[in-house]
Coordinates of C-alpha atoms in Angstrom, one line a residue:
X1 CA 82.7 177.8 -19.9
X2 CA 80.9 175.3 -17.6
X3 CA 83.7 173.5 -17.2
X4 CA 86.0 176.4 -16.1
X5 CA 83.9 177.1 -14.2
X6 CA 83.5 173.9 -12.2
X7 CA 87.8 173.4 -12.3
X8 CA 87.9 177.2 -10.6
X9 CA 85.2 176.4 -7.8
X10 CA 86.8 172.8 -7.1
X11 CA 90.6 174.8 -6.9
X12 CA 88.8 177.2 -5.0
X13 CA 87.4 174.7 -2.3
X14 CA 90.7 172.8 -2.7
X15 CA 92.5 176.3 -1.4
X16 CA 90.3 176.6 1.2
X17 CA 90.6 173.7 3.0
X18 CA 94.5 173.6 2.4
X19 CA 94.8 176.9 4.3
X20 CA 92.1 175.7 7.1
X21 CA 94.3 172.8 7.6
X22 CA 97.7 174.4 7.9
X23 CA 95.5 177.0 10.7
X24 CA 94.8 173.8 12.2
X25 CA 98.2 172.5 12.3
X26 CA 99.7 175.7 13.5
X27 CA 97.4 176.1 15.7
X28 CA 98.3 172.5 16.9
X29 CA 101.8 173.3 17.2
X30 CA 101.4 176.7 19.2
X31 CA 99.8 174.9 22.1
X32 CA 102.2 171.9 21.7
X33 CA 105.1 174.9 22.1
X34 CA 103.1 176.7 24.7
X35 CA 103.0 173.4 27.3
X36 CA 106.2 172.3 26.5
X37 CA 107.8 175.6 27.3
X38 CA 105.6 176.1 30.2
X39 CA 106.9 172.6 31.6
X40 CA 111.1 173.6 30.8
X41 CA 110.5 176.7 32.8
X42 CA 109.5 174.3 35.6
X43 CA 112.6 172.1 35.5
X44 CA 114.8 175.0 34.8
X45 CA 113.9 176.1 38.6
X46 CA 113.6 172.5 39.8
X47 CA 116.1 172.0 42.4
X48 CA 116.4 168.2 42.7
X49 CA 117.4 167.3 46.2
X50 CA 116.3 163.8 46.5
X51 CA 115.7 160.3 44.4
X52 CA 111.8 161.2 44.1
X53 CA 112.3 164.2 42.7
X54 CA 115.0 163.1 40.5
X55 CA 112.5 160.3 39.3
X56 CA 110.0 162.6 38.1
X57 CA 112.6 165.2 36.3
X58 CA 113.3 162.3 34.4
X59 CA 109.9 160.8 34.1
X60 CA 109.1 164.8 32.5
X61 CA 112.2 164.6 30.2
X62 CA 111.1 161.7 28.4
X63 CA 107.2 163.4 28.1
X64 CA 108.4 166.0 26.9
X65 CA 110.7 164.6 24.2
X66 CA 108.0 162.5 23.1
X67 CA 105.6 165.7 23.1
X68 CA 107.8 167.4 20.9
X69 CA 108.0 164.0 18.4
X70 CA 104.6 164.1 18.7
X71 CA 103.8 167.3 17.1
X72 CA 102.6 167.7 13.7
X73 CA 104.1 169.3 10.9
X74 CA 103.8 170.7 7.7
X75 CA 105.0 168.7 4.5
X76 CA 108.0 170.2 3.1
X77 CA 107.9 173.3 5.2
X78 CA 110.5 173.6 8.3
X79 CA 110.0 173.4 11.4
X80 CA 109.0 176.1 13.3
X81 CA 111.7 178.2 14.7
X82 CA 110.0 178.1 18.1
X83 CA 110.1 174.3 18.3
X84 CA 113.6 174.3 17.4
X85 CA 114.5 176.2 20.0
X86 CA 112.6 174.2 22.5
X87 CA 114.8 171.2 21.5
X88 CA 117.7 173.1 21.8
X89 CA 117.1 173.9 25.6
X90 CA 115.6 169.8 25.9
X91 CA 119.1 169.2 24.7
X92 CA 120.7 171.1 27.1
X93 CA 118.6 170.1 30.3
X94 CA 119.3 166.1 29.1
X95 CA 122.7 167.1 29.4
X96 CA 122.4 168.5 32.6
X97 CA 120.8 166.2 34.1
X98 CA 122.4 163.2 31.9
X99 CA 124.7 161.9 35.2
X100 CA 121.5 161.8 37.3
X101 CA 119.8 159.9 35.2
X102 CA 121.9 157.5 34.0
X103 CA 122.8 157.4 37.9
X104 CA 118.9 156.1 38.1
X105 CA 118.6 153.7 34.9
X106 CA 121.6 151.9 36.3
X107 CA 119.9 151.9 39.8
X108 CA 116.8 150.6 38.4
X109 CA 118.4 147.8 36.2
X110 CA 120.1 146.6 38.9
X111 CA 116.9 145.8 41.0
X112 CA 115.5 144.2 37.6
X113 CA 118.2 142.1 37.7
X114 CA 118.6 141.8 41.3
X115 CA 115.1 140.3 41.2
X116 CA 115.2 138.4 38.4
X117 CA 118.2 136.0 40.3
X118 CA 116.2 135.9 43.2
X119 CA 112.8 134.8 41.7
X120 CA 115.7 132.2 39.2
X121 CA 116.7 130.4 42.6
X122 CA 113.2 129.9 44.4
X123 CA 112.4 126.2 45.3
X124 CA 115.2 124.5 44.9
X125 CA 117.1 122.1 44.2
X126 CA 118.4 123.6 40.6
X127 CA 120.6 122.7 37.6
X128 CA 124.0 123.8 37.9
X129 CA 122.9 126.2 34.9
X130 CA 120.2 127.7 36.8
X131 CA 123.2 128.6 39.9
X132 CA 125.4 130.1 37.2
X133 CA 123.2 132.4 35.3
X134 CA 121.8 133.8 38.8
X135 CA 125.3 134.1 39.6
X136 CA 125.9 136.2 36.3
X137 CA 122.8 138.4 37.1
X138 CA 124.2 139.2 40.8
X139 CA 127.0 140.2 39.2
X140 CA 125.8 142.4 36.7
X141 CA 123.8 144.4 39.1
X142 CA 126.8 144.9 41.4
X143 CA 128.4 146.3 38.5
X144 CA 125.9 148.6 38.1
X145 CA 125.4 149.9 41.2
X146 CA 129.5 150.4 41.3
X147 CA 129.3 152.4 38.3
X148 CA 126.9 155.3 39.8
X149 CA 129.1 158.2 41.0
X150 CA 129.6 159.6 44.2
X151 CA 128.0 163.3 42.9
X152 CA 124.8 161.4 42.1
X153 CA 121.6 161.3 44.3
X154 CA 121.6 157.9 43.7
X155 CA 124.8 157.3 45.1
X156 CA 123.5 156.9 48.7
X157 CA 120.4 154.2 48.0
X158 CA 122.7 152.0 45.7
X159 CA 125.5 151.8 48.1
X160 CA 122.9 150.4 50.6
X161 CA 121.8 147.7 47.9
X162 CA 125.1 147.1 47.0
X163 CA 125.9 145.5 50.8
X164 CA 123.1 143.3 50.1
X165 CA 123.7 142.5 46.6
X166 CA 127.5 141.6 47.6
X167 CA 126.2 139.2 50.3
X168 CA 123.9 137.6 48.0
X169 CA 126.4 137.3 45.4
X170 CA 128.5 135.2 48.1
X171 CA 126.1 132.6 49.0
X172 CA 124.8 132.2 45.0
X173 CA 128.8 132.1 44.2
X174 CA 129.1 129.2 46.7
X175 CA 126.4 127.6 45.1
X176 CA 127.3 127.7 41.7
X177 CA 130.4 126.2 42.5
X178 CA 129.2 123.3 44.0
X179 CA 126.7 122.6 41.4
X180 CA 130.2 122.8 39.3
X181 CA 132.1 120.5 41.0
X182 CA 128.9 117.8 41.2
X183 CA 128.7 117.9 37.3
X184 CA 132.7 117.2 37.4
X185 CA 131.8 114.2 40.3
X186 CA 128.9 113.1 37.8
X187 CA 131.4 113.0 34.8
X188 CA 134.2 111.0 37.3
X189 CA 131.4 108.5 37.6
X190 CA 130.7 108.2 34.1
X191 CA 134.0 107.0 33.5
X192 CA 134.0 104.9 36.1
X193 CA 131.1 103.1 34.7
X194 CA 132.9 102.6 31.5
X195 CA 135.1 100.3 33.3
X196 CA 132.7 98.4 35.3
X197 CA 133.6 100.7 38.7
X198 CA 130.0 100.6 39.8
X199 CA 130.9 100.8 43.5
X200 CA 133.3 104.2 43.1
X201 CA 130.7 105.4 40.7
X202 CA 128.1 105.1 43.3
X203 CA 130.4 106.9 45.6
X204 CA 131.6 109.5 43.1
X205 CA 127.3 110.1 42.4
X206 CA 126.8 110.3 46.7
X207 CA 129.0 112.8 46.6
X208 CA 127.5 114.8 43.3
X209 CA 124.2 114.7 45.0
X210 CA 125.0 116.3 48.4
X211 CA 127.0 118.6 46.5
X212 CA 123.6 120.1 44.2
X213 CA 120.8 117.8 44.8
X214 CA 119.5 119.0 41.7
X215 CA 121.4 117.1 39.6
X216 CA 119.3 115.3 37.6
X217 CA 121.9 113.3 35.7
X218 CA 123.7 111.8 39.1
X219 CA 119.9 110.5 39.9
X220 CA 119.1 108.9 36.4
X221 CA 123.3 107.3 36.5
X222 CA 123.4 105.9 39.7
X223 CA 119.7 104.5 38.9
X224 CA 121.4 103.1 36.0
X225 CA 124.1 101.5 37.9
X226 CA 122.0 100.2 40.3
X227 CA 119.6 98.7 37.5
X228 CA 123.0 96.6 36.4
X229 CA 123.1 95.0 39.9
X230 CA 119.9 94.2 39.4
X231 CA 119.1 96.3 43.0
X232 CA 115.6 97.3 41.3
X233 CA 114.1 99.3 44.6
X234 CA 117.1 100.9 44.7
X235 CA 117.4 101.8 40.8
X236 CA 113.2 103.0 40.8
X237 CA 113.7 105.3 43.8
X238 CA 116.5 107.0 42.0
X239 CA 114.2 107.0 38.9
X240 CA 111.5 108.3 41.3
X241 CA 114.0 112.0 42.5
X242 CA 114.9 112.2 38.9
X243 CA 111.0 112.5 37.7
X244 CA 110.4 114.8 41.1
X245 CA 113.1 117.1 40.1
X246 CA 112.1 117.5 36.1
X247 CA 108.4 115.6 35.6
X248 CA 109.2 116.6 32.0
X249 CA 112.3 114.1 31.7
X250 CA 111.1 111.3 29.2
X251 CA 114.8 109.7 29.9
X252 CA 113.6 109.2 33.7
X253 CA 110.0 107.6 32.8
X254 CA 111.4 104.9 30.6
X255 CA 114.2 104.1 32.7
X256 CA 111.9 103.7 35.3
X257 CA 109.7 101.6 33.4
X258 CA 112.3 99.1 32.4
X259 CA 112.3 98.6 36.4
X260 CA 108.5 98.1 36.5
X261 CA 109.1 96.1 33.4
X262 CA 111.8 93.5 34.5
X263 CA 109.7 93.0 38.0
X264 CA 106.7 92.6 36.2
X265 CA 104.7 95.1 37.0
X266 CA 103.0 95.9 34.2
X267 CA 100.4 98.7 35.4
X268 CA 102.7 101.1 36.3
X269 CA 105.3 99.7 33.2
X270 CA 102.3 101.1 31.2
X271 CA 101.8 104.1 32.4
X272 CA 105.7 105.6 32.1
X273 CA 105.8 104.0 28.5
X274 CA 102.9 106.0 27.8
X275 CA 104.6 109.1 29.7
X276 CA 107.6 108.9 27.3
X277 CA 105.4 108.8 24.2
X278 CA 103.6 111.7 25.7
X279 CA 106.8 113.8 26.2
X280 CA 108.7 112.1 23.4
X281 CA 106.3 111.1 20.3
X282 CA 109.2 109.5 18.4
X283 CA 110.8 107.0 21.2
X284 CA 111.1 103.6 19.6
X285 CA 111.8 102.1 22.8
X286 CA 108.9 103.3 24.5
X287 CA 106.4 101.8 21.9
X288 CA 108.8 98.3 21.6
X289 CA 108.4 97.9 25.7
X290 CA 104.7 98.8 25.6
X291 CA 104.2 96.9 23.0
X292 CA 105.4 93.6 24.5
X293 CA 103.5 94.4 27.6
X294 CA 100.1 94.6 25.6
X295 CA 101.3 91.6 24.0
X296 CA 101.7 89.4 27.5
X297 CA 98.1 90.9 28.3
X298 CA 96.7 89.5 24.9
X299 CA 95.8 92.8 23.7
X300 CA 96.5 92.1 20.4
X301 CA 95.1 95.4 18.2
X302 CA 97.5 97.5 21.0
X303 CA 100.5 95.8 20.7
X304 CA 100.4 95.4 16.7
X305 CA 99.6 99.5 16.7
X306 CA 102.9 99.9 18.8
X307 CA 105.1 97.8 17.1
X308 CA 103.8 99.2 13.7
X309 CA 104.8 102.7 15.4
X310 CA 108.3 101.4 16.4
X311 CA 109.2 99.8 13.3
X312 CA 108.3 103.3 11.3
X313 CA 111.3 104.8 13.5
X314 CA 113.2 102.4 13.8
X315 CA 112.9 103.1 9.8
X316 CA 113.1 99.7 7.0
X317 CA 116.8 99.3 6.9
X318 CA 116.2 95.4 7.4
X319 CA 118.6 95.2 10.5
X320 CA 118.0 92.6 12.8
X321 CA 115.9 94.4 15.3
X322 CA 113.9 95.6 11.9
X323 CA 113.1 92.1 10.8
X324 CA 112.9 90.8 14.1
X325 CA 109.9 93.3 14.6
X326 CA 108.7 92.6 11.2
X327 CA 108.2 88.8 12.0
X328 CA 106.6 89.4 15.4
X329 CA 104.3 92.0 13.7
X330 CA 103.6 89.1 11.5
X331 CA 102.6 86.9 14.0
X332 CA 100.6 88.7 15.8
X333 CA 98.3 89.8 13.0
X334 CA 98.3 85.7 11.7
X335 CA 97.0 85.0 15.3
X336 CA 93.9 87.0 14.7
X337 CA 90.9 85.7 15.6
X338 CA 88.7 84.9 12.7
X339 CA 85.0 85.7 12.1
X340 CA 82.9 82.5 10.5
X341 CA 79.7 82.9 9.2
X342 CA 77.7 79.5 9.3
X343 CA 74.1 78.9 7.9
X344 CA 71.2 76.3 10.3
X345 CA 70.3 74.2 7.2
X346 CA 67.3 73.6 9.2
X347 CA 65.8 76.8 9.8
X348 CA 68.4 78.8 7.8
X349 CA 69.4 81.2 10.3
X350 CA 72.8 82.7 10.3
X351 CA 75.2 82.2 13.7
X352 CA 78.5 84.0 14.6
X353 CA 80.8 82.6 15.9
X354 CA 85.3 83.0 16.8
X355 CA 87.8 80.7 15.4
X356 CA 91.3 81.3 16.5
X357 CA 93.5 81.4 13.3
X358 CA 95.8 78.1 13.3
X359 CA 97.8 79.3 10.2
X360 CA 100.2 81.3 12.1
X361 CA 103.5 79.2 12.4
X362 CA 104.7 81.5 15.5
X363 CA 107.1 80.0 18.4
X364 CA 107.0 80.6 21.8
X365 CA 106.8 85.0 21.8
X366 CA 110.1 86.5 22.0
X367 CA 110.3 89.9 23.6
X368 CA 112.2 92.9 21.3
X369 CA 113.4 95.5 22.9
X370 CA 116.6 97.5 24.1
X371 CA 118.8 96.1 26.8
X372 CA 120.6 98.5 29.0

């Protein structure tokens, strides 16, 4: 009997708060239906007669949608008629005002987008892919702003932007396609180099550079070219616009500091090497190149750790660069200095002191590393 009795109070309490909680929810739901219906009565007498206006109707549609999705609701049980009817009239005032405010999302996409190519061409000089998807993004707003009907409130403001929009299509149009003919003039050249041209590949790379100065690609070719003529000023200050127009462009530093390289100058020869291994980790070159330079500054350790590095991607094939590398690596560790540990038989007391290893059978050094 105990028990029973227990099971009947528990059901009981069970009950109870079952039926509190459904008077909560419906009491939820009548105040939900109250302000919602309150706030249709409102835009039911709205007369929208400007884009303000027609901004907030629509700014209230979508609050009131998402009031109504808010709402809570019984499990299993329907929803209340009253609620369903407030959809039904949401339904019919989104389709009422559905021109209007598709009228305004285009509107308001547009200047997204019309922003978004301006911001895209700030400081230039660009990429010719940089002029081309601004391009794209002028035209997509203008098609936009065509698509708004006359009827629309909107009508009036997007014809003014679409003047503007129109115009700055134009001059981004013009743009674009000079950044497309300098790729074609940087291509020409690239031909031209094939066959030893150098002089119309110069000429062909003047041109691709007036055309969209930022071309990085004319910059880094014609350096190359002039690197072949051994014009080395000439070939750095074209290194020097490359790095200016991408300082991320590991292609630039270690062309460049083959330049510095060649005319000795081993500072600054350093200090791009150690660029491209910053922007590039796996560069052979890079480590080869700064790896001879350590070695013609006797810095042993350095040059052993880069060549080590290079010779891990260059891989162990046992090509001739490989075993070429392999025997300098050699060398270098054979040349070694070598700690000897000697004993004063007089007043036993140890001394230090450097022997430079003889055992190393190494010629003259031989530098390893990429020609261009």
């Amino acid at each position: 009997m105990g028990i029973g009795k227990v099971l009947l109070g528990a059901l009981a309490i069970s009950g109870i708060t079952t039926f509190l909680g459904m008077q909560w929810i419906n009491s939820q739901q009548q105040q939900t239906i109250a302000h919602v219906q309150t706030q249709i009565s409102e835009l039911e007498s709205k007369k929208v007669s400007d884009l303000n206006t027609l901004k907030a109707t629509h700014n209230q549609l979508k609050a009131l949608n998402h009031s109504l999705d808010q709402t809570l609701k019984l499990p299993s049980v329907p929803e209340p008629v009253p609620l369903q009817n407030l959809r039904s009239k949401l339904e019919k005032l989104e389709a009422q005002f559905k021109p209007e405010t598709q009228a305004l999302e285009n509107l308001e996409t547009a200047q997204k987008l019309a922003m978004s190519a301006s911001v895209l061409v700030q400081n230039p000089p660009h990429p010719a892919q940089v002029w081309l998807d601004a391009k794209q993004q002028w035209q997509q707003a203008i098609d936009l702003l065509k698509d708004i009907p006359k009827t629309t409130y909107t009508y009036s403001e997007a014809q003014k932007k679409l003047t503007s929009y129109q115009q700055n299509y134009a001059i981004i149009r013009d743009r674009a396609e000079q950044a497309n003919q300098a790729v074609q003039l940087n291509n020409k050249a690239l031909k031209q180099i094939e066959i030893a041209q150098y002089q119309q590949a110069i000429q062909s790379l003047n041109q691709a550079t007036k055309l969209n100065p930022g071309l990085i690609e004319s910059y880094l070719n014609r350096g190359a070219i002039y690197a072949r003529l051994n014009s080395h000023q000439s070939a750095i200050a074209n290194f020097n616009q490359a790095i200016k127009i991408n300082p991320e462009s590991s292609e630039a530093y270690l062309l460049r500091g083959e330049q510095y390289l060649g005319n000795k100058d081993y500072s600054l020869a350093l200090w791009d090497y150690t660029q491209v291994i910053k922007l590039n980790p796996n560069n052979s070159n890079a480590y080869l190149d700064r790896g001879y330079i350590y070695r013609e500054l006797n810095e042993t350790e350095k040059a052993i750790a880069d060549f080590k590095k290079a010779s891990e991607l260059l891989g162990n094939s046992g090509d001739a660069k490989t075993q070429q590398l392999t025997l300098i690596i050699q060398e270098l560790e054979a040349s070694r200095p070598v700690i000897i540990v000697e004993q004063d038989d007089d007043d036993h007391d140890y001394k230090l002191r450097r022997k430079k290893n003889t055992s190393s059978t190494s010629s003259s050094p031989s530098r390893s590393r990429r020609r261009r």
